[in-house]
Amino acid sequence: MKFLKWFLIVLGALALLFFFVVGPYMRKQTKKHSPETTKTYTQKGLDLSVNYSSPSKKGRVIFGELVPYDLVWRTGANEPTTLTTGTDILIIDKKLSAGTYSVWAKPGKQHWEVMFNSDIPDWGVTVSSGGRETTRNPEYDVVQVQVPVETLSQPQEHFIIDFEDSGQLKLIFSWDTTKVSIPINQ
């Protein structure tokens, strides 16, 4: 009985150590390689921001290898990417109410499916899968759209999410030689 008591105390102490020391340290270390970035758009009555971690290409083939086709991706590294909107908007023609959403994508060769999800999990992938399975719960998808793939003329080293307004506001994802544009309307 005494052994069991000490075993549980040690196990609890190790769990607390991992939760309060090792976990935060590991998160900080991963952000050195995939820095956290926030982009904002505050024009035309819109108040939008996107927060994501930006991994690097590092000579790798990105889409189809590092990020497999036809599997859900957390759209960046580390925690899931989030989009916050201060007002109701339309993603293409689908209503997205004011709030904060996790952003997920299923890259394909010709098009991507992009999902805006009301659940924002702590981390974007499961540790047990080695990072291959996301923590997205599809039951919380609020908006799902399909957008075509564009090819960039030059490879882009870092994954970038940004807003582009050339008459039509778009949320842009670009990395390596791939770019996708998601129209945003009021």
PDB file of N, CA and C in Angstrom, residues 39-49 163 169:
ATOM      1  N   LYS A  39      -1.653  38.277 -39.159  1.00  0.00           N
ATOM      2  CA  LYS A  39      -1.949  39.236 -40.229  1.00  0.00           C
ATOM      3  C   LYS A  39      -3.338  39.803 -39.970  1.00  0.00           C
ATOM      4  N   THR A  40      -3.505  41.095 -40.242  1.00  0.00           N
ATOM      5  CA  THR A  40      -4.795  41.734 -40.011  1.00  0.00           C
ATOM      6  C   THR A  40      -5.269  42.471 -41.262  1.00  0.00           C
ATOM      7  N   TYR A  41      -6.571  42.662 -41.325  1.00  0.00           N
ATOM      8  CA  TYR A  41      -7.186  43.453 -42.387  1.00  0.00           C
ATOM      9  C   TYR A  41      -8.287  44.274 -41.724  1.00  0.00           C
ATOM     10  N   THR A  42      -8.146  45.607 -41.761  1.00  0.00           N
ATOM     11  CA  THR A  42      -9.126  46.489 -41.118  1.00  0.00           C
ATOM     12  C   THR A  42      -9.507  47.615 -42.079  1.00  0.00           C
ATOM     13  N   GLN A  43     -10.200  47.250 -43.126  1.00  0.00           N
ATOM     14  CA  GLN A  43     -10.678  48.225 -44.101  1.00  0.00           C
ATOM     15  C   GLN A  43     -12.102  47.865 -44.485  1.00  0.00           C
ATOM     16  N   LYS A  44     -12.789  48.818 -45.115  1.00  0.00           N
ATOM     17  CA  LYS A  44     -14.129  48.606 -45.661  1.00  0.00           C
ATOM     18  C   LYS A  44     -15.103  48.036 -44.628  1.00  0.00           C
ATOM     19  N   GLY A  45     -14.935  48.456 -43.364  1.00  0.00           N
ATOM     20  CA  GLY A  45     -15.836  47.998 -42.314  1.00  0.00           C
ATOM     21  C   GLY A  45     -15.553  46.591 -41.812  1.00  0.00           C
ATOM     22  N   LEU A  46     -14.463  46.011 -42.237  1.00  0.00           N
ATOM     23  CA  LEU A  46     -14.104  44.659 -41.797  1.00  0.00           C
ATOM     24  C   LEU A  46     -12.983  44.721 -40.767  1.00  0.00           C
ATOM     25  N   ASP A  47     -13.014  43.816 -39.840  1.00  0.00           N
ATOM     26  CA  ASP A  47     -11.970  43.677 -38.827  1.00  0.00           C
ATOM     27  C   ASP A  47     -11.602  42.198 -38.770  1.00  0.00           C
ATOM     28  N   LEU A  48     -10.578  41.815 -39.547  1.00  0.00           N
ATOM     29  CA  LEU A  48     -10.180  40.414 -39.688  1.00  0.00           C
ATOM     30  C   LEU A  48      -8.749  40.216 -39.208  1.00  0.00           C
ATOM     31  N   SER A  49      -8.495  39.081 -38.603  1.00  0.00           N
ATOM     32  CA  SER A  49      -7.110  38.726 -38.284  1.00  0.00           C
ATOM     33  C   SER A  49      -6.956  37.216 -38.407  1.00  0.00           C
ATOM     34  N   PHE A 163      -3.942  38.607 -46.375  1.00  0.00           N
ATOM     35  CA  PHE A 163      -5.123  39.144 -47.031  1.00  0.00           C
ATOM     36  C   PHE A 163      -4.665  39.901 -48.266  1.00  0.00           C
ATOM     37  N   LEU A 169     -11.603  41.032 -51.929  1.00  0.00           N
ATOM     38  CA  LEU A 169     -10.797  40.614 -50.782  1.00  0.00           C
ATOM     39  C   LEU A 169     -10.658  39.096 -50.790  1.00  0.00           C
TER      40      LEU A 169
END
